[in-house]
Short mmCIF file of N, CA and C in Angstrom, two decimals:
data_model
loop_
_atom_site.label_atom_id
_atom_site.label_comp_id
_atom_site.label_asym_id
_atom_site.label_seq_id
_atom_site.Cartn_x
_atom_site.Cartn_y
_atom_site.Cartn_z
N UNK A 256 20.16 -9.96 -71.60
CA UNK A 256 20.65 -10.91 -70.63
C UNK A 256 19.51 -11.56 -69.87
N UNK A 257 18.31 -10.57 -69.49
CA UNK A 257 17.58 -11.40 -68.76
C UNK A 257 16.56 -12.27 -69.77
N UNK A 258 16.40 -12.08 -70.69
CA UNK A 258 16.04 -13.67 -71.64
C UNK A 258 17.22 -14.60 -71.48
N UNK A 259 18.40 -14.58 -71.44
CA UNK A 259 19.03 -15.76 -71.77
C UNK A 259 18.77 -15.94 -70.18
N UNK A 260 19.08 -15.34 -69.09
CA UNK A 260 19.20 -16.21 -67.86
C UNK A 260 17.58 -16.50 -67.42
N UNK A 261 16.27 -16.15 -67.94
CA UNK A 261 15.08 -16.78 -67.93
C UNK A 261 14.89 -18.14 -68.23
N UNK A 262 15.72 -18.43 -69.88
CA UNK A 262 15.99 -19.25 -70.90
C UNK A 262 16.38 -20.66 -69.82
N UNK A 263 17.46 -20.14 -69.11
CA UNK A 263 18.64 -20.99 -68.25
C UNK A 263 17.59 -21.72 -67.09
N UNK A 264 16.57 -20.54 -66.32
CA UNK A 264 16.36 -21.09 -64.98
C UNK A 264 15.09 -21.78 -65.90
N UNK A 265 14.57 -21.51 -66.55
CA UNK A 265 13.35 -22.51 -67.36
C UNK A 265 14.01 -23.99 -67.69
N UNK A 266 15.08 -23.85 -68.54
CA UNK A 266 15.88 -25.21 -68.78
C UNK A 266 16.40 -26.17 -67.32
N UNK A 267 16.71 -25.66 -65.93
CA UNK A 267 17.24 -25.97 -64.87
C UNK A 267 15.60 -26.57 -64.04
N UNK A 268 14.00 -26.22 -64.47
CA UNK A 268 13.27 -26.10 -63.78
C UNK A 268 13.13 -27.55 -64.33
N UNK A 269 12.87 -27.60 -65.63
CA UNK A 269 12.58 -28.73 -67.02
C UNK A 269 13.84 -29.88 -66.22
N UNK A 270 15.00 -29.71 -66.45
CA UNK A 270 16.08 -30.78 -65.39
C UNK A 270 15.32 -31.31 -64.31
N UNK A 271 15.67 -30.49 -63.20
CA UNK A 271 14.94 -30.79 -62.42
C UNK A 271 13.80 -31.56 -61.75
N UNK A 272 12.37 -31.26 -62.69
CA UNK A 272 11.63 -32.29 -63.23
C UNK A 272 11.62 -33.25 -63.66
N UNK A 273 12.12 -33.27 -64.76
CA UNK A 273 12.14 -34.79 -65.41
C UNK A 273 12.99 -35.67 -64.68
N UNK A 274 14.35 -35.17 -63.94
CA UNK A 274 15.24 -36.26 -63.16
C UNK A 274 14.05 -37.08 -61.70
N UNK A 275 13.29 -35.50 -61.34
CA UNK A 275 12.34 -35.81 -60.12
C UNK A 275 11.60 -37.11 -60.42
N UNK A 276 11.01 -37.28 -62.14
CA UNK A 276 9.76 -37.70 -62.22
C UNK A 276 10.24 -39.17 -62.73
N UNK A 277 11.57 -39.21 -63.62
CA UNK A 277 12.40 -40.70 -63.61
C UNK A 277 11.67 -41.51 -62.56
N UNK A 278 11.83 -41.27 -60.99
CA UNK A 278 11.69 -42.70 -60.25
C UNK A 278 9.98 -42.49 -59.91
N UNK A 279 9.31 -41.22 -59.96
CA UNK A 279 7.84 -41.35 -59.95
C UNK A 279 6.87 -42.29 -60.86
N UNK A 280 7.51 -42.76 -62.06
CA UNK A 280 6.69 -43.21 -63.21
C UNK A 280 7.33 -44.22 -63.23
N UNK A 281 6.32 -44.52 -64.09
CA UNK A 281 6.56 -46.93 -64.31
C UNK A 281 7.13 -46.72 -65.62
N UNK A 282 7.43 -48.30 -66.00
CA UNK A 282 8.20 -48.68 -67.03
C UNK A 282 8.21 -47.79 -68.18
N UNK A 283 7.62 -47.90 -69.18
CA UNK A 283 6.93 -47.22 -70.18
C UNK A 283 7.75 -45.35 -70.12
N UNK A 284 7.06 -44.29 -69.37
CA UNK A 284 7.36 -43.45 -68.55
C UNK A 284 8.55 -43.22 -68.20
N UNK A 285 8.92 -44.24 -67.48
CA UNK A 285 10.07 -44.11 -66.72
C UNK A 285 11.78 -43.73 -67.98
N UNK A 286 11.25 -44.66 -68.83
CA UNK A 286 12.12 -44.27 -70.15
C UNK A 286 12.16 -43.11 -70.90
N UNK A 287 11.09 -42.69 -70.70
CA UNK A 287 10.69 -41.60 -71.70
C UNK A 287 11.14 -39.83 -70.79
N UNK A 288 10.75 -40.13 -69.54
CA UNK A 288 11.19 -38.85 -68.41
C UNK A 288 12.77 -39.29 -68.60
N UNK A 289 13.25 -40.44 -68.47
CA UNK A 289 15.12 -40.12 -68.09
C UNK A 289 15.56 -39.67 -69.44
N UNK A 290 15.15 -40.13 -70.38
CA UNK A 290 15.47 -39.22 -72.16
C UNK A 290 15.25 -37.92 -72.00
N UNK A 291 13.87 -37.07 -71.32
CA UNK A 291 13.78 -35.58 -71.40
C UNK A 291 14.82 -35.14 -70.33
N UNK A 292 15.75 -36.22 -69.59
CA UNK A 292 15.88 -35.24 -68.46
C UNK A 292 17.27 -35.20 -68.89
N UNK A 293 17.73 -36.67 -69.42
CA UNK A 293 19.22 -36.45 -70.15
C UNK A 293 19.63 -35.24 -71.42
N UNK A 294 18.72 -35.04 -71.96
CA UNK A 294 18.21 -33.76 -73.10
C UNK A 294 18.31 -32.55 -72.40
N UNK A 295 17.63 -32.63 -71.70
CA UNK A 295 17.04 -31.31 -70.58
C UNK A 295 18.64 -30.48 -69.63
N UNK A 296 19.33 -31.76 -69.87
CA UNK A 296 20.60 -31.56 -68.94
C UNK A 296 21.58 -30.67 -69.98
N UNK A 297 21.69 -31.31 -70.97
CA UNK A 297 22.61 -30.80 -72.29
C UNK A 297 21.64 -28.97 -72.79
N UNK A 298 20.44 -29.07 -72.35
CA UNK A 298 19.83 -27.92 -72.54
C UNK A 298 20.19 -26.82 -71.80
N UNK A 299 20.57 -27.04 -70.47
CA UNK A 299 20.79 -26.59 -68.89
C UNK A 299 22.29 -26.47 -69.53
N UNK A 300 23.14 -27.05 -69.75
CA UNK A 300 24.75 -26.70 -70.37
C UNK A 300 24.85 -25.42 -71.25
N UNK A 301 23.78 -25.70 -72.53
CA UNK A 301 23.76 -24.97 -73.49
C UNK A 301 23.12 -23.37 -72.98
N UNK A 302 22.15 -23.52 -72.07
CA UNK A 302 21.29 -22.20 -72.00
C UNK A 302 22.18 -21.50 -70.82
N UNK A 303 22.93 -22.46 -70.18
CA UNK A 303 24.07 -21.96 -68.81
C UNK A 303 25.40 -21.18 -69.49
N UNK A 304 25.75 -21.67 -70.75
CA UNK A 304 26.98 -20.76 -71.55
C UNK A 304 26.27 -19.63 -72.00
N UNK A 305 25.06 -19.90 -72.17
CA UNK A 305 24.34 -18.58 -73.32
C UNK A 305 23.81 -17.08 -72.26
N UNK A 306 23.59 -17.63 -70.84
CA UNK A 306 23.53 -16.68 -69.88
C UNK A 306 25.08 -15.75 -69.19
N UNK A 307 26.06 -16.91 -69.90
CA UNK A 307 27.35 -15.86 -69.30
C UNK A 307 27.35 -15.33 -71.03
N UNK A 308 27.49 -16.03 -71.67
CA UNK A 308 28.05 -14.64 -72.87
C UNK A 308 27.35 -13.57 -72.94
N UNK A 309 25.83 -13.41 -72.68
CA UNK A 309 25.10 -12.36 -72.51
C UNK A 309 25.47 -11.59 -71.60
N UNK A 310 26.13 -12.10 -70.14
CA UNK A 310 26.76 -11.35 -69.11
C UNK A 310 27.58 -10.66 -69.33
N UNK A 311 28.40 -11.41 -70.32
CA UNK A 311 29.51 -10.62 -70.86
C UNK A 311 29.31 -9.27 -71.38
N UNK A 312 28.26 -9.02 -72.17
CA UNK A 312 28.18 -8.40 -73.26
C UNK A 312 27.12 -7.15 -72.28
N UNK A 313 25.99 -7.18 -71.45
CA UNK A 313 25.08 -6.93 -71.22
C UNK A 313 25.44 -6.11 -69.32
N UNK A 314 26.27 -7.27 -68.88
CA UNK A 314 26.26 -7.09 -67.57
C UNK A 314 27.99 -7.23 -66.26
N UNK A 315 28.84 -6.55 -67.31
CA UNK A 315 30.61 -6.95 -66.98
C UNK A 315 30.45 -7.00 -65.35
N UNK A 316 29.60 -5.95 -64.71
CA UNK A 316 30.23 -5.97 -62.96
C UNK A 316 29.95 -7.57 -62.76
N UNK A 317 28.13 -8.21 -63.05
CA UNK A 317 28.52 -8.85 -62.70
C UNK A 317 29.22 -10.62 -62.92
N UNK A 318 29.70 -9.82 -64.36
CA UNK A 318 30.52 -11.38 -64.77
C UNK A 318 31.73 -11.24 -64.23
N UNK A 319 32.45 -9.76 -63.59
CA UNK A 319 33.28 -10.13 -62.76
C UNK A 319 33.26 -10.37 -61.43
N UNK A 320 32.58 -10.44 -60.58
CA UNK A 320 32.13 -11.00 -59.67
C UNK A 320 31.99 -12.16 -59.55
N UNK A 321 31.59 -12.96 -60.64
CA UNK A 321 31.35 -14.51 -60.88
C UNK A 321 32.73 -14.83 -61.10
N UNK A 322 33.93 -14.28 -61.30
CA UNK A 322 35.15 -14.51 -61.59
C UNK A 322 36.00 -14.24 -60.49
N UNK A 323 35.17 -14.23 -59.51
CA UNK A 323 36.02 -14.49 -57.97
C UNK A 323 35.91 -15.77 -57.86
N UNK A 324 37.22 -16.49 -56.87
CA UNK A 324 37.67 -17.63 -56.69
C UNK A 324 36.36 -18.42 -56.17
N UNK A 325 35.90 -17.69 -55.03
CA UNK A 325 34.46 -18.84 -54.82
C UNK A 325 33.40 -19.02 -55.54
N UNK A 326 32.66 -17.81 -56.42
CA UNK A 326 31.65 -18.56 -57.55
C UNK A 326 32.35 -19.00 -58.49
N UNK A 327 33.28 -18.86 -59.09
CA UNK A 327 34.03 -19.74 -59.95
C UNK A 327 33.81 -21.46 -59.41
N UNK A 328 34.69 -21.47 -57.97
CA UNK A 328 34.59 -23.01 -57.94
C UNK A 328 33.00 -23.30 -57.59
N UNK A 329 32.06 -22.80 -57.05
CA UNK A 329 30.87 -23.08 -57.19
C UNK A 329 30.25 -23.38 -58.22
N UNK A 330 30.41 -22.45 -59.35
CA UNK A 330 30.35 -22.69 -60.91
C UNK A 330 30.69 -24.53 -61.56
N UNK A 331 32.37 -24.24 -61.07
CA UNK A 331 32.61 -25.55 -61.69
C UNK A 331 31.86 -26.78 -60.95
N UNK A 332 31.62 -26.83 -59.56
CA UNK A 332 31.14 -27.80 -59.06
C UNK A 332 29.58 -28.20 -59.85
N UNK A 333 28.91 -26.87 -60.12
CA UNK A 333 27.71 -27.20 -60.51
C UNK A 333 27.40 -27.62 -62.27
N UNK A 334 28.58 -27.73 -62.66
CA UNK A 334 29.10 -27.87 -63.63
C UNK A 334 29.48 -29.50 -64.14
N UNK A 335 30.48 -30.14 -62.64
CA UNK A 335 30.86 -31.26 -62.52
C UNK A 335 29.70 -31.78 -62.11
N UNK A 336 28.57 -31.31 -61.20
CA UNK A 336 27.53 -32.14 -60.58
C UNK A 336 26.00 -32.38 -62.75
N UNK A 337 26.63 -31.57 -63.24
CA UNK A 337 25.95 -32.00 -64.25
C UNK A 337 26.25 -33.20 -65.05
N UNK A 338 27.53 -33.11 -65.33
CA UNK A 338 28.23 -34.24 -65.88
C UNK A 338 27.80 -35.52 -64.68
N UNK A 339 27.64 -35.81 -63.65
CA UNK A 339 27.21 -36.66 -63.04
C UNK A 339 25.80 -36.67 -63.15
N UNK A 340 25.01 -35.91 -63.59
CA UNK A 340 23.79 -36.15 -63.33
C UNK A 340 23.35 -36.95 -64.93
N UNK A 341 23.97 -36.59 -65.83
CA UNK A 341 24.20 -37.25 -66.76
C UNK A 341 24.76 -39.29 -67.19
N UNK A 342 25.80 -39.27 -66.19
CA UNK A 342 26.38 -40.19 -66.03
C UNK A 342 25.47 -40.97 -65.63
N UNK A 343 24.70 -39.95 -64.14
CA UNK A 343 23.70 -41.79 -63.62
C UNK A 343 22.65 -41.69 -64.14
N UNK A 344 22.24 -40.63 -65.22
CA UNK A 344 21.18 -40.87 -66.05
C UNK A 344 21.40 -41.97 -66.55
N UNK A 345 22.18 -41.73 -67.60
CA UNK A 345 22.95 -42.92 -68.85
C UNK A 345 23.15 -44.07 -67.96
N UNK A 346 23.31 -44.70 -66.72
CA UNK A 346 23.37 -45.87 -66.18
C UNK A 346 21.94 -46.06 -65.28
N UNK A 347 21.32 -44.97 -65.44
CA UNK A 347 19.79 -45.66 -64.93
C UNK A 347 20.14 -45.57 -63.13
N UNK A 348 20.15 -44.79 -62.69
CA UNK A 348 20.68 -44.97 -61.52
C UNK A 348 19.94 -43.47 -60.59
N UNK A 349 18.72 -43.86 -60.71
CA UNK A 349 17.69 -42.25 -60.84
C UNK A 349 17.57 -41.85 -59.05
N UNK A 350 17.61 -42.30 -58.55
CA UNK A 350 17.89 -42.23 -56.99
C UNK A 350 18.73 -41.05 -56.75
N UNK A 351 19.93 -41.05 -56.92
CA UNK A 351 21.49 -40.70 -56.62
C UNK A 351 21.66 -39.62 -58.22
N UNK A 352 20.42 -39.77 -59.46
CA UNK A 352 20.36 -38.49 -60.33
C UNK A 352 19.81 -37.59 -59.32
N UNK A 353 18.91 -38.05 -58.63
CA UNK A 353 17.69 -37.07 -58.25
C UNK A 353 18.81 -36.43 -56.89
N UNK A 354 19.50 -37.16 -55.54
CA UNK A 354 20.44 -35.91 -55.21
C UNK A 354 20.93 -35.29 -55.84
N UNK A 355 21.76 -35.61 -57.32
CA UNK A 355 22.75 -35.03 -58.02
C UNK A 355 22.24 -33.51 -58.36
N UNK A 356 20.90 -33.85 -59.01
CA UNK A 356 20.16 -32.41 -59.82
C UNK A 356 20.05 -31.32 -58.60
N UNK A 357 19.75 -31.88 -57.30
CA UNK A 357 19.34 -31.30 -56.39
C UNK A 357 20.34 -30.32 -55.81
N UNK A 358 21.47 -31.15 -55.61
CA UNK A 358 22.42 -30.27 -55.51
C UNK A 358 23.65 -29.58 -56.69
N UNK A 359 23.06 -29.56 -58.27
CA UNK A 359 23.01 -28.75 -59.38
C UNK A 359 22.96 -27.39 -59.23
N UNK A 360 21.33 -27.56 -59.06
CA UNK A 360 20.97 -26.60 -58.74
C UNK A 360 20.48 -25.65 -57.28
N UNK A 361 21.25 -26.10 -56.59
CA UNK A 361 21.66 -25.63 -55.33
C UNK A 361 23.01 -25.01 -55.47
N UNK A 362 24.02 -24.98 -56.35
CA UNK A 362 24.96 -24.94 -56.69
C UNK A 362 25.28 -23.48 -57.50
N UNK A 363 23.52 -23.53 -58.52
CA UNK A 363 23.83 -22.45 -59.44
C UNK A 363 23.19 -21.51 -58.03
N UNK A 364 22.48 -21.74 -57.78
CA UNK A 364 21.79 -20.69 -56.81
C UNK A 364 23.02 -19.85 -55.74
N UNK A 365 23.75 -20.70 -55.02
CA UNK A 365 24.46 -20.34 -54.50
C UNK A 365 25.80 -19.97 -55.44
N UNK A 366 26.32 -19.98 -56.20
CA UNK A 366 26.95 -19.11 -57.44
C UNK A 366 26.81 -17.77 -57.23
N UNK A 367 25.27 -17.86 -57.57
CA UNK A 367 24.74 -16.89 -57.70
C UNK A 367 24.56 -15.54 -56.51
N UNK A 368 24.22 -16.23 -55.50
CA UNK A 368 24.52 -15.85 -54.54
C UNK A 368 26.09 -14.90 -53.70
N UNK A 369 27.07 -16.38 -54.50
CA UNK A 369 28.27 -15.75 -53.90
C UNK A 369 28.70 -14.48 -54.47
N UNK A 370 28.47 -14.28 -56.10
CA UNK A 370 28.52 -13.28 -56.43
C UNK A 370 27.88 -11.99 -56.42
N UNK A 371 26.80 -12.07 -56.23
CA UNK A 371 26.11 -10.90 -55.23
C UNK A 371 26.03 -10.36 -53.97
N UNK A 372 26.34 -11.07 -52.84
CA UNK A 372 26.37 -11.29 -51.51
C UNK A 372 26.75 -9.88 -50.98
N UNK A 373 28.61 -9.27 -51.27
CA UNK A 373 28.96 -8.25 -50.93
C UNK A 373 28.12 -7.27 -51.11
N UNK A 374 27.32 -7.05 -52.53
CA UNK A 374 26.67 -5.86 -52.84
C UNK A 374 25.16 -5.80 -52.22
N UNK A 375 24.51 -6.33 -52.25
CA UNK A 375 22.87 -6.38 -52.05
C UNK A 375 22.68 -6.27 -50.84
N UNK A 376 22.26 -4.80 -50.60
CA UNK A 376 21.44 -4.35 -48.93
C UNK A 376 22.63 -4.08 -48.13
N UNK A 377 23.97 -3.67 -48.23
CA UNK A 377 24.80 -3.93 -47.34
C UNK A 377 24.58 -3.11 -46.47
N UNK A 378 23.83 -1.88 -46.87
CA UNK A 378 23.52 -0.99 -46.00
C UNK A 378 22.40 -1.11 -44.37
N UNK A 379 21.91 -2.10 -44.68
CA UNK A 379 20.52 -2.44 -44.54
C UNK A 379 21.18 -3.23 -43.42
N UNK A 380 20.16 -3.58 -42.10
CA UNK A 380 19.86 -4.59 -41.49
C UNK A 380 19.03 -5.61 -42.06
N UNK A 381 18.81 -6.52 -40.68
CA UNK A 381 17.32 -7.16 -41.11
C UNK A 381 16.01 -6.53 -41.15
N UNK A 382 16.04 -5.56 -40.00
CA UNK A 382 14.62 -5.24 -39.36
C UNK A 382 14.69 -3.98 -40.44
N UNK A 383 15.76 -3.16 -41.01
CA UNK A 383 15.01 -1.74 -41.92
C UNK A 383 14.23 -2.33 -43.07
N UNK A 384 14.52 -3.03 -43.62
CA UNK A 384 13.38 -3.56 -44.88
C UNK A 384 12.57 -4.27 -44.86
N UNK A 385 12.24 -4.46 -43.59
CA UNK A 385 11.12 -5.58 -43.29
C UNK A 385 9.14 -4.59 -43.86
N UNK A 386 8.72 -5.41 -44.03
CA UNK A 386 7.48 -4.44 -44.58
C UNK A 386 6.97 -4.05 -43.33
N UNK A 387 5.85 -3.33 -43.42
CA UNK A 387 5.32 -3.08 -41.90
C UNK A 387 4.51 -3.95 -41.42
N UNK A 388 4.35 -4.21 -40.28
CA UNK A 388 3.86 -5.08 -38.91
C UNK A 388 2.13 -5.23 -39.63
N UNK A 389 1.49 -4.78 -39.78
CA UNK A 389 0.34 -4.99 -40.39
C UNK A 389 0.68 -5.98 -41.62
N UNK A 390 1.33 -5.52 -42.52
CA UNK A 390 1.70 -6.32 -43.67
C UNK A 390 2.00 -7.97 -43.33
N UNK A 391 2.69 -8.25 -42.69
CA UNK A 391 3.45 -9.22 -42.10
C UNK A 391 2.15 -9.82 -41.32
N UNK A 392 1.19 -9.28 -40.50
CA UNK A 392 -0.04 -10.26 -40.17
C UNK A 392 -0.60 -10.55 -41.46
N UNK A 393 -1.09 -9.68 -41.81
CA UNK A 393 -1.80 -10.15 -43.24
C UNK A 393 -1.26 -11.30 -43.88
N UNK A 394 -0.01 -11.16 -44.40
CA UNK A 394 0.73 -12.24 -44.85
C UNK A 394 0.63 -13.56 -43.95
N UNK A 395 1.04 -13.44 -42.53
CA UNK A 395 1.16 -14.81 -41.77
C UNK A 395 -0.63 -15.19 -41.80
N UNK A 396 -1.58 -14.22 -42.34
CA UNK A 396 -2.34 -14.86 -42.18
C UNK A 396 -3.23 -15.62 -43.68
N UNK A 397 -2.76 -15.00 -44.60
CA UNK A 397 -3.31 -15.92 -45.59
C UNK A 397 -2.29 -16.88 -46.30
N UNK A 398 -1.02 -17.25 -45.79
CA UNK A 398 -0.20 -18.17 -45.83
C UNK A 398 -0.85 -19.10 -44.96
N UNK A 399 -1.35 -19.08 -43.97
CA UNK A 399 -2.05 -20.26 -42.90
C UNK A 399 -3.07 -20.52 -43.58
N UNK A 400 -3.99 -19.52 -44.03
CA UNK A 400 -5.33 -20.18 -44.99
C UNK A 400 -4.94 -21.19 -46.06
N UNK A 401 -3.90 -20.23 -47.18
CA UNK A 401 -3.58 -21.22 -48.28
C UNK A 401 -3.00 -22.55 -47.83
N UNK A 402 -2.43 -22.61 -46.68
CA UNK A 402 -1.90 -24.15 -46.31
C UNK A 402 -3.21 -24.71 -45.75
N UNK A 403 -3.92 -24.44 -44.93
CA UNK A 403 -5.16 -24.97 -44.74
C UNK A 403 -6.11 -25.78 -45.97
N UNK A 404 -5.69 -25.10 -46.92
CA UNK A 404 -6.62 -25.00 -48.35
C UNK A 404 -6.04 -25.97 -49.31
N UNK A 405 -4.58 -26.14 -48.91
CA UNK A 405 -3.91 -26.53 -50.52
C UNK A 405 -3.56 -27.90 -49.71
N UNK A 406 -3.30 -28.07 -48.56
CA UNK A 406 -2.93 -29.13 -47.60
C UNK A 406 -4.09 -30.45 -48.35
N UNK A 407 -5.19 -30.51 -47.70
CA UNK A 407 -5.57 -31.78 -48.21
C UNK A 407 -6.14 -31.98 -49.88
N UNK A 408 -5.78 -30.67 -50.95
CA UNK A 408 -5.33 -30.78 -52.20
C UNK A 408 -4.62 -31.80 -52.58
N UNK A 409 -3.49 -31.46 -51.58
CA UNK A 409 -1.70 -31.96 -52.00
C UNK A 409 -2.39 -33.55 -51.83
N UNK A 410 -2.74 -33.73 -50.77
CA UNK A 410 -2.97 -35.04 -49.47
C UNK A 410 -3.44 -35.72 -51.07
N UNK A 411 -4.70 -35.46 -51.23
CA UNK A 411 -5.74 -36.56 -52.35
C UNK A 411 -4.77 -36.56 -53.70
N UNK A 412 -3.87 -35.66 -53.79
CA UNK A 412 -3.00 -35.82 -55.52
C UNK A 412 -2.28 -36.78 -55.32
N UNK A 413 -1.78 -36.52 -54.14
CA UNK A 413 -0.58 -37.58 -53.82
C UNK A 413 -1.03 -39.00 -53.56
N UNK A 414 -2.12 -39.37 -53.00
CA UNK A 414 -2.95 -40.43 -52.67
C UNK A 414 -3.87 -40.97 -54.20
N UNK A 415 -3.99 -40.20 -54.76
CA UNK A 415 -4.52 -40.78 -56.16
C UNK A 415 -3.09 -41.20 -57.18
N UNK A 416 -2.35 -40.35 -57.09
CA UNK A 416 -1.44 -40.89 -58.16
C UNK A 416 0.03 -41.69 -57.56
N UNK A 417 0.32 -42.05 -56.27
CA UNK A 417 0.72 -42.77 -55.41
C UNK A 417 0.00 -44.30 -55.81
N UNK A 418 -0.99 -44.37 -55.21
CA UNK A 418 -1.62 -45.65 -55.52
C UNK A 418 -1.36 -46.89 -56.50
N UNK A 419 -1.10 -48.00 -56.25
CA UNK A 419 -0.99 -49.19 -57.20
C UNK A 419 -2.33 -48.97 -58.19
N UNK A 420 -2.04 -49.32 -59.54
CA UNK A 420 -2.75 -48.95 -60.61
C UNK A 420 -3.83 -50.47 -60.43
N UNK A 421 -5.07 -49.76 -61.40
CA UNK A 421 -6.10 -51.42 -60.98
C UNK A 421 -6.00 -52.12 -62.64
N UNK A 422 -5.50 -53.24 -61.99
CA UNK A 422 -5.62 -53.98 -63.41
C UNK A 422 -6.92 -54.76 -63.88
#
């Protein structure tokens, strides 16, 4: 099971992308990303059935869980939001793809979610699993470095490939 649902969030990452990169790229490009992303979508269908039959077979608690009334309709929504993301592919309409995918896969996540929710940590607060207080500086502190670090990275990528091209 966890190859096919690897399979799934790899195919959903690939969506994702290519719908993102539709309105990033020029003419040329721009054709060639909405083809991987319309592909990419039918991939995300195909690798999304192939993660429940494995559930089936691999993991029943929690394919019944996913067969409660709210990840079900979460399911279908993210389901219906594909078929639309499809639709304004096929009409070129990459703006209103790019909410669509967004909330796709916001959709499977929270699915996912709904069906786990009851079980995971119920025992638990917030504060018993928190790591310890040392840990947590450490962390807040090389999260501030790496943003320090990756910040004007981001700044010059975005400023080089942003830019009007020189003819």
């Amino acid at each position: 099971m966890s190859l096919a649902v690897g399979l799934f969030a790899i195919a959903l990452c690939a969506q994702l992308a290519a719908v993102y990169l539709t309105i990033e790229t020029r003419t040329a490009l721009r054709d060639d990303f909405r083809r991987r992303a319309y592909w990419a979508t039918f991939v995300v269908a195909i690798t999304g059935l192939l993660a429940l039959a494995a559930g089936v077979a691999d993991a029943p608690a929690l394919i019944s869980h996913l067969r409660a009334p709210l990840p079900i309709a979460i399911i279908a929504a993210a389901m219906l939001l594909g078929i639309l993301v499809l639709l304004l592919l096929r009409f070129d309409n990459a703006l209103t793809a790019r909410v669509a995918v967004a909330a796709e896969v916001t959709a499977v996540l929270c699915a996912w979610y709904a069906a786990q929710a009851p079980y995971v940590l119920t025992q638990l607060g917030v504060v018993q699993p928190a790591a310890p207080h040392v840990t947590l500086i450490i962390f807040l502190w090389t999260s501030l470095i790496g943003g320090i670090v990756l910040l004007p990275s981001l700044l010059l990528l975005f400023g080089v490939f942003k830019r009007a091209p020189i003819d």
